[in-house]
Amino acid sequence: MLIESEFDIQFRLAVPAPMVAMLHLHPSLESQIRAGNELIVEHLDGDAKRNIATTEYHDSFGNRCTRFVAPSGTVRLSGTSTAEVDGAPDPIHASAQQAPVQDLPNEVLQFLLPSRYCQVDQFGPIAQELFGWMTPGWTRASAIRDWVHEKVTFNYSTARPTKTAMDVFTERIGVCRDFQHLAITLSRCQNIPARYVTGQLGDIRWPYSGPGDFSAWYEVWLDGRWMTMDARHNVPRVGRILMATGRDAADVAITTSFGSANLVKFYVESNEVTEDGTKIPVLGSPALQVTPV
Amino acid sequence: MLIESEFDIQFRLAVPAPMVAMLHLHPSLESQIRAGNELIVEHLDGDAKRNIATTEYHDSFGNRCTRFVAPSGTVRLSGTSTAEVDGAPDPIHASAQQAPVQDLPNEVLQFLLPSRYCQVDQFGPIAQELFGWMTPGWTRASAIRDWVHEKVTFNYSTARPTKTAMDVFTERIGVCRDFQHLAITLSRCQNIPARYVTGQLGDIRWPYSGPGDFSAWYEVWLDGRWMTMDARHNVPRVGRILMATGRDAADVAITTSFGSANLVKFYVESNEVTEDGTKIPVLGSPALQVTPV
Amino acid sequence: MLIESEFDIQFRLAVPAPMVAMLHLHPSLESQIRAGNELIVEHLDGDAKRNIATTEYHDSFGNRCTRFVAPSGTVRLSGTSTAEVDGAPDPIHASAQQAPVQDLPNEVLQFLLPSRYCQVDQFGPIAQELFGWMTPGWTRASAIRDWVHEKVTFNYSTARPTKTAMDVFTERIGVCRDFQHLAITLSRCQNIPARYVTGQLGDIRWPYSGPGDFSAWYEVWLDGRWMTMDARHNVPRVGRILMATGRDAADVAITTSFGSANLVKFYVESNEVTEDGTKIPVLGSPALQVTPV
Amino acid sequence: MLIESEFDIQFRLAVPAPMVAMLHLHPSLESQIRAGNELIVEHLDGDAKRNIATTEYHDSFGNRCTRFVAPSGTVRLSGTSTAEVDGAPDPIHASAQQAPVQDLPNEVLQFLLPSRYCQVDQFGPIAQELFGWMTPGWTRASAIRDWVHEKVTFNYSTARPTKTAMDVFTERIGVCRDFQHLAITLSRCQNIPARYVTGQLGDIRWPYSGPGDFSAWYEVWLDGRWMTMDARHNVPRVGRILMATGRDAADVAITTSFGSANLVKFYVESNEVTEDGTKIPVLGSPALQVTPV
């Protein structure tokens, strides 16, 4: 299954500001990319466009990051990419095992620690009371995801950048990043390594037909590898395309601006490309067809 | 100047627990180590001792970490090291410059971001009001350190593991890690990269003669390198020996236990070793002799 | 100057819920009321209306409170009142004095204490650093109001019921109640008694012409009486009509529902009534005419 | 049963400060007082003592409050009182009913609202998940008390004045006021009116023999009256003597100082006085004799 995604994000700045963007597909998808995956940064002045110089680096999590200085005026970040994904909905690994902490790989240990929006050090007894009695591994990990999905209500208008897992636990309302932060925190408290993911979700617009958006989900480390979880949607989806991973949203902001930058346009869309080149909505998940949530 | 430091830390456990320790001198000190720097992990049973198997790795910050499974009963972590340090008090770099964000090395950028105990995303206007009018670079960076030192009172009895920079800002009381967390947060808000450091401070016991302890300080990135700051002591000290660095205390706990482990002994001491092998207290800082704080 | 105000507030409930409303004009305005000031509570069923039985009481702050059990279905709270107010803009008492705490009346002391949204116990040093050097009394009290007005940006979309003065101090964004909570907290820290006020502000719609709303402001105790302050608008306004006072918004919610009640209509309007009975917008404040804010 | 209690509390002040004390027995005990119940406020200067003038008032909760200006130097607050109490342990009202909110007396409604340390507005779903399925009334109210008692560990060294119910819920550690704040908050969330109480607990020193102290407990409104609950001790005790009640500790501080005052002595003791005038420890609770907790 081919997914083509494109975005056009524009900021207006009164004074120049250095920025970092994480808008490429994740390096782990390298072999699946069929076209594109360039990030174009331009200064817009009426009809005139001028390319802005960028440099790249990989952060300590292996994410591909782009640096540039956004000039005053309007700056556009845009790109198109086509990637081949397997087209199957998120798998269910009902028998996946949770390794004892001593058997976790060294580089996975950091995903048990507290981080900015995931106060693992405040949720220990809460997580233990809710989930400590459950079978470790997939059962417990997916119960945490289900609990968050069940208890938290989605609401765009309550988004705020400083919202933590504790805020989500008490307010019970949030956007996709908030759902994942709470689920990540509860998972880590139960010694299940969990990391935050940003990416594109082809059928994010389903069941309504609104504007596209990037999405956030999370991954848990079971059976010796990272497995997809999504406390926001909580039905197996198709066409997830990973962009960046980190401990929480503080590590993988789509764009970080060191100075004031006003978002003035935000367009994201991803579609399936059929064999004859037609673009169709990504609506492949059988679960979605049957039991809309 | 030779500094010999030793520690003996003991835990009692009811059930075995995996642990991670950061008790070696920092890899950057490799060429200065004259003896020791081994971490010995033992099970104590009356007079009987048994070595516990350990493995090592470097985390994403380059710290040397030791993993092992602490058995039930009493576990001792001990070690001795001798390192050569220059013996000069912390330097004052009054003309050190602050680079624009776009000129910072890639790997330094992460030290501008919010982290568990350093809520950079909540302190922006507060930092700007207090320090935004000052000359960037050393002047502003050291003013932040001085402000925290002046406003916060040291008090061991108020320590708690979840205390954040915001708690320190409102309570105005804390231990060494709390002073540094607040100063780090304010520095990052002013686009001065700042990282947390754990280590040994030879004259930590001064001006009183109490038990030794590990210490925490922080570093700011000016003139293209990390420079020592200490909002707790705030007089140039001698004999700092770096053990680990990270974004904040969540990254560089001396020991992390994944399960319950009761601290039952905590002994740390470091001394200067003179040419004839005598150990003397590290009291070399001229500033300390003159203006005790 | 005569002000006529009316409101029509409707909730939809799935199951009956007890409610408390504070929708009358404040008892201190008794002699100024020319008409109305009844609260009508009705059950609406299509075109059919049925009155709901209510009882009244005064809470410990002297506010007039109405209790009733809202049945399932749609409930309407409505009323009209006409009151005579002096028509002058909020006075400036530039020489008003701040009494030493020992000279405050007993019943005023409670307005120095911490309350739900006003964490006086967390702002002591912050308030002292910002305002401690100023002349006590009106100068300092109005400086606190000005500071909050200057530093906080109004934004309806960031409202949330649990937002505290500390949240406002860090986020620097809020609605009218948030401005007042921060100003109240800072005032109390400086030993200026401050209480929260809900009421109607005739010209709240100015400078834009939007829907009406109730408003919140606060009062400080200077020169032996309560004086109006408004950190949200911060220009002398005309036609304030007091409804309730308390330590903070927790004490004087317009309506409190003990059970789920969905707000489905919210209409509030107040107008000046001229001698010939014409209703005109309340736009009397000279300050408003000249320096729109 | 006669209980004689005495206290001697001393502060040292560098500059004079107005103070409010709540150190009398509660007005509701008037008819049970056999001797004393005076509050003596003195300035101490070596052996010389001088009485400080005081005035009294009742706050909005009906508590007896004493105001005075503490001069610089050492100030002593002392008193002795003898009161007759029934000598029976705290009763168990296993069939006590919880009134629907609409049937609560007007003056009780305020004890359902959020207050400084009791964030009722943040605990709704948490309380509902833990206790919403239980039989309303005594069963649910005592289950809340038991849960807090079971989950929170007593520890003097973690006390801090700004600690809220949410802090107690996450840290699971606290002193008596912290236990009660969490239990009060959870009770209110379940529409059980709950108020905070300060007083003397004759057998507070049991099961150890340490220094005396004032204590805090709480009361819930069931069967049309206030009933004693104590999430800290959670065994029926004898000899509770009520001093003040309020929404939480912010309302009923033993002493409030508007300025700096250093506590230098704190002595509280209460004993049973037998018929022949002998003082014996209050150890009457059968529960205490049998199942020490």
Tab-separated table of N, CA, C and O in Angstrom, chain C residues 124-215:
chain	number	residue	atom	x	y	z
C	124	GLY	N	4.271	34.678	48.287
C	124	GLY	CA	4.843	35.682	49.193
C	124	GLY	C	6.087	36.355	48.636
C	124	GLY	O	6.105	37.578	48.423
C	125	PRO	N	7.157	35.618	48.367
C	125	PRO	CA	8.385	36.261	47.870
C	125	PRO	C	8.190	36.898	46.490
C	125	PRO	O	8.764	37.953	46.216
C	126	ILE	N	7.385	36.263	45.637
C	126	ILE	CA	7.151	36.824	44.305
C	126	ILE	C	6.516	38.205	44.420
C	126	ILE	O	6.964	39.177	43.794
C	127	ALA	N	5.487	38.318	45.245
C	127	ALA	CA	4.815	39.612	45.425
C	127	ALA	C	5.750	40.627	46.065
C	127	ALA	O	5.780	41.802	45.680
C	128	GLN	N	6.534	40.156	47.019
C	128	GLN	CA	7.438	41.076	47.718
C	128	GLN	C	8.489	41.630	46.759
C	128	GLN	O	8.802	42.827	46.791
C	129	GLU	N	9.018	40.791	45.889
C	129	GLU	CA	10.026	41.252	44.940
C	129	GLU	C	9.447	42.244	43.936
C	129	GLU	O	10.100	43.218	43.558
C	130	LEU	N	8.218	41.991	43.511
C	130	LEU	CA	7.623	42.859	42.493
C	130	LEU	C	7.116	44.178	43.075
C	130	LEU	O	7.235	45.227	42.457
C	131	PHE	N	6.502	44.117	44.267
C	131	PHE	CA	5.757	45.277	44.759
C	131	PHE	C	6.170	45.757	46.147
C	131	PHE	O	5.688	46.787	46.616
C	132	GLY	N	7.042	45.011	46.816
C	132	GLY	CA	7.353	45.308	48.212
C	132	GLY	C	7.996	46.671	48.419
C	132	GLY	O	7.937	47.235	49.511
C	133	TRP	N	8.593	47.216	47.377
C	133	TRP	CA	9.305	48.484	47.504
C	133	TRP	C	8.392	49.687	47.268
C	133	TRP	O	8.796	50.836	47.426
C	134	MET	N	7.141	49.452	46.912
C	134	MET	CA	6.260	50.560	46.543
C	134	MET	C	5.552	51.167	47.757
C	134	MET	O	5.418	50.533	48.790
C	135	THR	N	5.068	52.385	47.583
C	135	THR	CA	4.283	53.040	48.617
C	135	THR	C	3.027	52.213	48.901
C	135	THR	O	2.270	51.913	47.977
C	136	PRO	N	2.819	51.851	50.159
C	136	PRO	CA	1.617	51.068	50.480
C	136	PRO	C	0.356	51.865	50.180
C	136	PRO	O	0.391	53.092	50.047
C	137	GLY	N	-0.764	51.159	50.100
C	137	GLY	CA	-2.043	51.818	49.860
C	137	GLY	C	-2.393	51.783	48.387
C	137	GLY	O	-2.056	50.853	47.663
C	138	TRP	N	-3.066	52.828	47.937
C	138	TRP	CA	-3.568	52.872	46.560
C	138	TRP	C	-2.478	52.650	45.525
C	138	TRP	O	-2.665	51.931	44.540
C	139	THR	N	-1.314	53.278	45.754
C	139	THR	CA	-0.222	53.168	44.785
C	139	THR	C	0.146	51.708	44.545
C	139	THR	O	0.219	51.233	43.411
C	140	ARG	N	0.359	50.999	45.643
C	140	ARG	CA	0.763	49.600	45.509
C	140	ARG	C	-0.395	48.745	44.994
C	140	ARG	O	-0.201	47.895	44.115
C	141	ALA	N	-1.587	48.987	45.512
C	141	ALA	CA	-2.740	48.186	45.091
C	141	ALA	C	-3.019	48.369	43.604
C	141	ALA	O	-3.302	47.402	42.879
C	142	SER	N	-2.927	49.608	43.124
C	142	SER	CA	-3.222	49.818	41.704
C	142	SER	C	-2.051	49.372	40.825
C	142	SER	O	-2.248	48.974	39.676
C	143	ALA	N	-0.846	49.370	41.389
C	143	ALA	CA	0.295	48.837	40.627
C	143	ALA	C	0.125	47.333	40.405
C	143	ALA	O	0.449	46.814	39.329
C	144	ILE	N	-0.373	46.647	41.391
C	144	ILE	CA	-0.626	45.204	41.243
C	144	ILE	C	-1.648	44.971	40.126
C	144	ILE	O	-1.466	44.128	39.254
C	145	ARG	N	-2.718	45.753	40.170
C	145	ARG	CA	-3.741	45.633	39.122
C	145	ARG	C	-3.154	45.924	37.744
C	145	ARG	O	-3.376	45.179	36.787
C	146	ASP	N	-2.373	46.992	37.654
C	146	ASP	CA	-1.776	47.357	36.366
C	146	ASP	C	-0.832	46.278	35.865
C	146	ASP	O	-0.796	45.966	34.671
C	147	TRP	N	-0.045	45.726	36.771
C	147	TRP	CA	0.930	44.694	36.385
C	147	TRP	C	0.205	43.499	35.776
C	147	TRP	O	0.591	42.996	34.716
C	148	VAL	N	-0.840	43.052	36.444
C	148	VAL	CA	-1.583	41.893	35.936
C	148	VAL	C	-2.211	42.232	34.583
C	148	VAL	O	-2.142	41.454	33.630
C	149	HIS	N	-2.801	43.420	34.496
C	149	HIS	CA	-3.418	43.827	33.241
C	149	HIS	C	-2.414	43.842	32.101
C	149	HIS	O	-2.717	43.430	30.981
C	150	GLU	N	-1.232	44.307	32.407
C	150	GLU	CA	-0.178	44.447	31.402
C	150	GLU	C	0.393	43.101	30.963
C	150	GLU	O	0.708	42.886	29.791
C	151	LYS	N	0.519	42.184	31.916
C	151	LYS	CA	1.264	40.948	31.658
C	151	LYS	C	0.385	39.820	31.139
C	151	LYS	O	0.898	38.873	30.539
C	152	VAL	N	-0.908	39.874	31.421
C	152	VAL	CA	-1.785	38.761	31.051
C	152	VAL	C	-2.597	39.143	29.816
C	152	VAL	O	-3.051	40.281	29.689
C	153	THR	N	-2.738	38.222	28.909
C	153	THR	CA	-3.495	38.447	27.674
C	153	THR	C	-4.854	37.769	27.783
C	153	THR	O	-4.944	36.632	28.243
C	154	PHE	N	-5.878	38.479	27.369
C	154	PHE	CA	-7.227	37.913	27.419
C	154	PHE	C	-7.412	36.912	26.287
C	154	PHE	O	-7.055	37.171	25.143
C	155	ASN	N	-7.994	35.760	26.621
C	155	ASN	CA	-8.266	34.756	25.587
C	155	ASN	C	-9.332	33.797	26.103
C	155	ASN	O	-9.099	33.006	27.014
C	156	TYR	N	-10.502	33.886	25.516
C	156	TYR	CA	-11.620	33.052	25.955
C	156	TYR	C	-11.297	31.571	25.830
C	156	TYR	O	-11.704	30.745	26.636
C	157	SER	N	-10.535	31.214	24.786
C	157	SER	CA	-10.400	29.790	24.482
C	157	SER	C	-9.503	29.063	25.466
C	157	SER	O	-9.364	27.843	25.394
C	158	THR	N	-8.843	29.788	26.370
C	158	THR	CA	-7.966	29.111	27.321
C	158	THR	C	-8.637	28.914	28.673
C	158	THR	O	-7.993	28.467	29.624
C	159	ALA	N	-9.916	29.271	28.781
C	159	ALA	CA	-10.602	29.161	30.076
C	159	ALA	C	-10.677	27.710	30.520
C	159	ALA	O	-10.905	26.811	29.720
C	160	ARG	N	-10.431	27.496	31.819
C	160	ARG	CA	-10.735	26.178	32.381
C	160	ARG	C	-11.071	26.374	33.852
C	160	ARG	O	-10.483	27.235	34.519
C	161	PRO	N	-11.975	25.543	34.374
C	161	PRO	CA	-12.499	25.817	35.717
C	161	PRO	C	-11.472	25.672	36.828
C	161	PRO	O	-11.631	26.271	37.880
C	162	THR	N	-10.424	24.904	36.613
C	162	THR	CA	-9.452	24.684	37.683
C	162	THR	C	-8.252	25.625	37.616
C	162	THR	O	-7.306	25.483	38.377
C	163	LYS	N	-8.287	26.591	36.722
C	163	LYS	CA	-7.128	27.479	36.553
C	163	LYS	C	-6.920	28.332	37.807
C	163	LYS	O	-7.829	29.035	38.245
C	164	THR	N	-5.711	28.293	38.340
C	164	THR	CA	-5.400	29.027	39.555
C	164	THR	C	-4.566	30.272	39.262
C	164	THR	O	-4.069	30.454	38.152
C	165	ALA	N	-4.378	31.092	40.278
C	165	ALA	CA	-3.524	32.274	40.136
C	165	ALA	C	-2.126	31.875	39.665
C	165	ALA	O	-1.517	32.580	38.856
C	166	MET	N	-1.620	30.742	40.146
C	166	MET	CA	-0.287	30.302	39.716
C	166	MET	C	-0.285	29.950	38.232
C	166	MET	O	0.665	30.260	37.515
C	167	ASP	N	-1.336	29.296	37.778
C	167	ASP	CA	-1.443	29.000	36.343
C	167	ASP	C	-1.447	30.299	35.529
C	167	ASP	O	-0.826	30.380	34.468
C	168	VAL	N	-2.158	31.294	36.005
C	168	VAL	CA	-2.220	32.571	35.287
C	168	VAL	C	-0.845	33.232	35.276
C	168	VAL	O	-0.404	33.781	34.265
C	169	PHE	N	-0.158	33.135	36.395
C	169	PHE	CA	1.167	33.753	36.498
C	169	PHE	C	2.153	33.125	35.516
C	169	PHE	O	3.008	33.800	34.949
C	170	THR	N	2.044	31.816	35.295
C	170	THR	CA	2.987	31.168	34.378
C	170	THR	C	2.501	31.205	32.926
C	170	THR	O	3.284	31.403	32.022
C	171	GLU	N	1.182	31.037	32.724
C	171	GLU	CA	0.675	30.980	31.342
C	171	GLU	C	0.456	32.368	30.749
C	171	GLU	O	0.444	32.537	29.535
C	172	ARG	N	0.191	33.366	31.583
C	172	ARG	CA	0.008	34.758	31.158
C	172	ARG	C	-1.150	34.933	30.175
C	172	ARG	O	-1.089	35.762	29.249
C	173	ILE	N	-2.175	34.130	30.363
C	173	ILE	CA	-3.308	34.167	29.470
C	173	ILE	C	-4.526	33.761	30.282
C	173	ILE	O	-4.424	32.943	31.181
C	174	GLY	N	-5.692	34.363	29.990
C	174	GLY	CA	-6.851	33.986	30.783
C	174	GLY	C	-8.085	34.788	30.452
C	174	GLY	O	-8.086	35.629	29.547
C	175	VAL	N	-9.152	34.507	31.189
C	175	VAL	CA	-10.393	35.277	31.083
C	175	VAL	C	-10.530	36.146	32.322
C	175	VAL	O	-9.646	36.149	33.176
C	176	CYS	N	-11.639	36.893	32.432
C	176	CYS	CA	-11.703	37.912	33.483
C	176	CYS	C	-11.446	37.330	34.866
C	176	CYS	O	-10.707	37.905	35.657
C	177	ARG	N	-12.025	36.154	35.164
C	177	ARG	CA	-11.816	35.613	36.514
C	177	ARG	C	-10.334	35.344	36.781
C	177	ARG	O	-9.866	35.500	37.914
C	178	ASP	N	-9.593	34.954	35.767
C	178	ASP	CA	-8.180	34.635	35.936
C	178	ASP	C	-7.352	35.879	36.262
C	178	ASP	O	-6.479	35.854	37.124
C	179	PHE	N	-7.626	36.973	35.542
C	179	PHE	CA	-6.947	38.243	35.841
C	179	PHE	C	-7.155	38.597	37.320
C	179	PHE	O	-6.222	38.957	38.031
C	180	GLN	N	-8.425	38.512	37.750
C	180	GLN	CA	-8.732	38.947	39.116
C	180	GLN	C	-8.078	38.017	40.142
C	180	GLN	O	-7.578	38.476	41.172
C	181	HIS	N	-8.074	36.713	39.881
C	181	HIS	CA	-7.466	35.780	40.839
C	181	HIS	C	-5.992	36.097	41.074
C	181	HIS	O	-5.507	36.050	42.204
C	182	LEU	N	-5.292	36.399	40.000
C	182	LEU	CA	-3.869	36.708	40.181
C	182	LEU	C	-3.690	38.017	40.948
C	182	LEU	O	-2.878	38.104	41.877
C	183	ALA	N	-4.481	39.016	40.598
C	183	ALA	CA	-4.358	40.312	41.281
C	183	ALA	C	-4.757	40.202	42.752
C	183	ALA	O	-4.128	40.791	43.638
C	184	ILE	N	-5.798	39.430	43.036
C	184	ILE	CA	-6.229	39.222	44.421
C	184	ILE	C	-5.108	38.565	45.227
C	184	ILE	O	-4.794	38.975	46.352
C	185	THR	N	-4.498	37.556	44.649
C	185	THR	CA	-3.452	36.813	45.357
C	185	THR	C	-2.269	37.716	45.679
C	185	THR	O	-1.769	37.730	46.812
C	186	LEU	N	-1.832	38.481	44.705
C	186	LEU	CA	-0.692	39.375	44.918
C	186	LEU	C	-1.041	40.455	45.950
C	186	LEU	O	-0.207	40.831	46.769
C	187	SER	N	-2.273	40.944	45.914
C	187	SER	CA	-2.696	41.952	46.887
C	187	SER	C	-2.648	41.387	48.304
C	187	SER	O	-2.093	42.005	49.222
C	188	ARG	N	-3.235	40.212	48.492
C	188	ARG	CA	-3.248	39.611	49.836
C	188	ARG	C	-1.835	39.384	50.357
C	188	ARG	O	-1.555	39.577	51.536
C	189	CYS	N	-0.936	38.969	49.465
C	189	CYS	CA	0.456	38.746	49.885
C	189	CYS	C	1.074	40.031	50.432
C	189	CYS	O	1.987	39.987	51.239
C	190	GLN	N	0.579	41.151	49.984
C	190	GLN	CA	1.077	42.440	50.455
C	190	GLN	C	0.177	43.009	51.554
C	190	GLN	O	0.162	44.223	51.796
C	191	ASN	N	-0.584	42.119	52.197
C	191	ASN	CA	-1.461	42.506	53.307
C	191	ASN	C	-2.544	43.508	52.911
C	191	ASN	O	-3.015	44.291	53.746
C	192	ILE	N	-2.927	43.479	51.660
C	192	ILE	CA	-4.072	44.264	51.208
C	192	ILE	C	-5.257	43.297	51.071
C	192	ILE	O	-5.247	42.441	50.180
C	193	PRO	N	-6.263	43.392	51.940
C	193	PRO	CA	-7.407	42.489	51.814
C	193	PRO	C	-8.042	42.643	50.436
C	193	PRO	O	-8.198	43.767	49.945
C	194	ALA	N	-8.370	41.522	49.814
C	194	ALA	CA	-8.927	41.570	48.455
C	194	ALA	C	-9.991	40.489	48.324
C	194	ALA	O	-9.802	39.363	48.773
C	195	ARG	N	-11.129	40.867	47.729
C	195	ARG	CA	-12.190	39.883	47.533
C	195	ARG	C	-12.671	39.894	46.095
C	195	ARG	O	-12.584	40.903	45.396
C	196	TYR	N	-13.184	38.750	45.688
C	196	TYR	CA	-13.617	38.496	44.324
C	196	TYR	C	-15.070	38.947	44.186
C	196	TYR	O	-15.875	38.757	45.092
C	197	VAL	N	-15.413	39.531	43.039
C	197	VAL	CA	-16.761	40.043	42.810
C	197	VAL	C	-17.299	39.507	41.489
C	197	VAL	O	-16.592	39.515	40.477
C	198	THR	N	-18.534	39.026	41.483
C	198	THR	CA	-19.206	38.796	40.207
C	198	THR	C	-20.286	39.849	40.048
C	198	THR	O	-20.857	40.323	41.035
C	199	GLY	N	-20.566	40.199	38.804
C	199	GLY	CA	-21.575	41.216	38.614
C	199	GLY	C	-21.795	41.482	37.144
C	199	GLY	O	-21.338	40.735	36.274
C	200	GLN	N	-22.509	42.567	36.881
C	200	GLN	CA	-22.778	42.947	35.512
C	200	GLN	C	-22.041	44.232	35.200
C	200	GLN	O	-21.980	45.140	36.017
C	201	LEU	N	-21.479	44.242	34.026
C	201	LEU	CA	-20.690	45.395	33.617
C	201	LEU	C	-21.318	45.897	32.340
C	201	LEU	O	-21.219	45.263	31.292
C	202	GLY	N	-21.986	47.016	32.471
C	202	GLY	CA	-22.803	47.499	31.372
C	202	GLY	C	-22.061	47.577	30.065
C	202	GLY	O	-22.566	47.199	29.010
C	203	ASP	N	-20.839	48.034	30.128
C	203	ASP	CA	-20.123	48.243	28.877
C	203	ASP	C	-19.094	47.147	28.613
C	203	ASP	O	-18.072	47.372	27.989
C	204	ILE	N	-19.419	45.960	29.093
C	204	ILE	CA	-18.452	44.875	28.903
C	204	ILE	C	-18.218	44.601	27.421
C	204	ILE	O	-17.148	44.132	27.018
C	205	ARG	N	-19.227	44.884	26.588
C	205	ARG	CA	-19.086	44.540	25.178
C	205	ARG	C	-18.161	45.492	24.438
C	205	ARG	O	-17.704	45.208	23.345
C	206	TRP	N	-17.929	46.625	25.065
C	206	TRP	CA	-17.071	47.591	24.442
C	206	TRP	C	-15.627	47.115	24.531
C	206	TRP	O	-15.252	46.577	25.552
C	207	PRO	N	-14.742	47.269	23.571
C	207	PRO	CA	-14.891	48.075	22.355
C	207	PRO	C	-15.460	47.288	21.172
C	207	PRO	O	-15.591	47.846	20.097
C	208	TYR	N	-15.771	46.040	21.363
C	208	TYR	CA	-16.354	45.284	20.254
C	208	TYR	C	-17.831	45.094	20.563
C	208	TYR	O	-18.275	45.289	21.697
C	209	SER	N	-18.620	44.692	19.590
C	209	SER	CA	-20.028	44.485	19.904
C	209	SER	C	-20.345	42.998	19.832
C	209	SER	O	-20.719	42.467	18.813
C	210	GLY	N	-20.103	42.325	20.905
C	210	GLY	CA	-20.362	40.894	20.952
C	210	GLY	C	-21.520	40.606	21.877
C	210	GLY	O	-22.228	41.519	22.297
C	211	PRO	N	-21.711	39.341	22.206
C	211	PRO	CA	-22.760	38.992	23.135
C	211	PRO	C	-22.390	39.483	24.534
C	211	PRO	O	-21.207	39.633	24.850
C	212	GLY	N	-23.377	39.732	25.363
C	212	GLY	CA	-23.120	40.148	26.734
C	212	GLY	C	-22.633	38.980	27.567
C	212	GLY	O	-22.607	37.840	27.132
C	213	ASP	N	-22.232	39.270	28.772
C	213	ASP	CA	-21.767	38.244	29.688
C	213	ASP	C	-21.796	38.841	31.084
C	213	ASP	O	-21.813	40.057	31.244
C	214	PHE	N	-21.831	37.986	32.082
C	214	PHE	CA	-21.525	38.486	33.402
C	214	PHE	C	-20.035	38.769	33.439
C	214	PHE	O	-19.271	38.334	32.575
C	215	SER	N	-19.594	39.483	34.434
C	215	SER	CA	-18.189	39.807	34.514
C	215	SER	C	-17.692	39.514	35.922
C	215	SER	O	-18.476	39.175	36.812
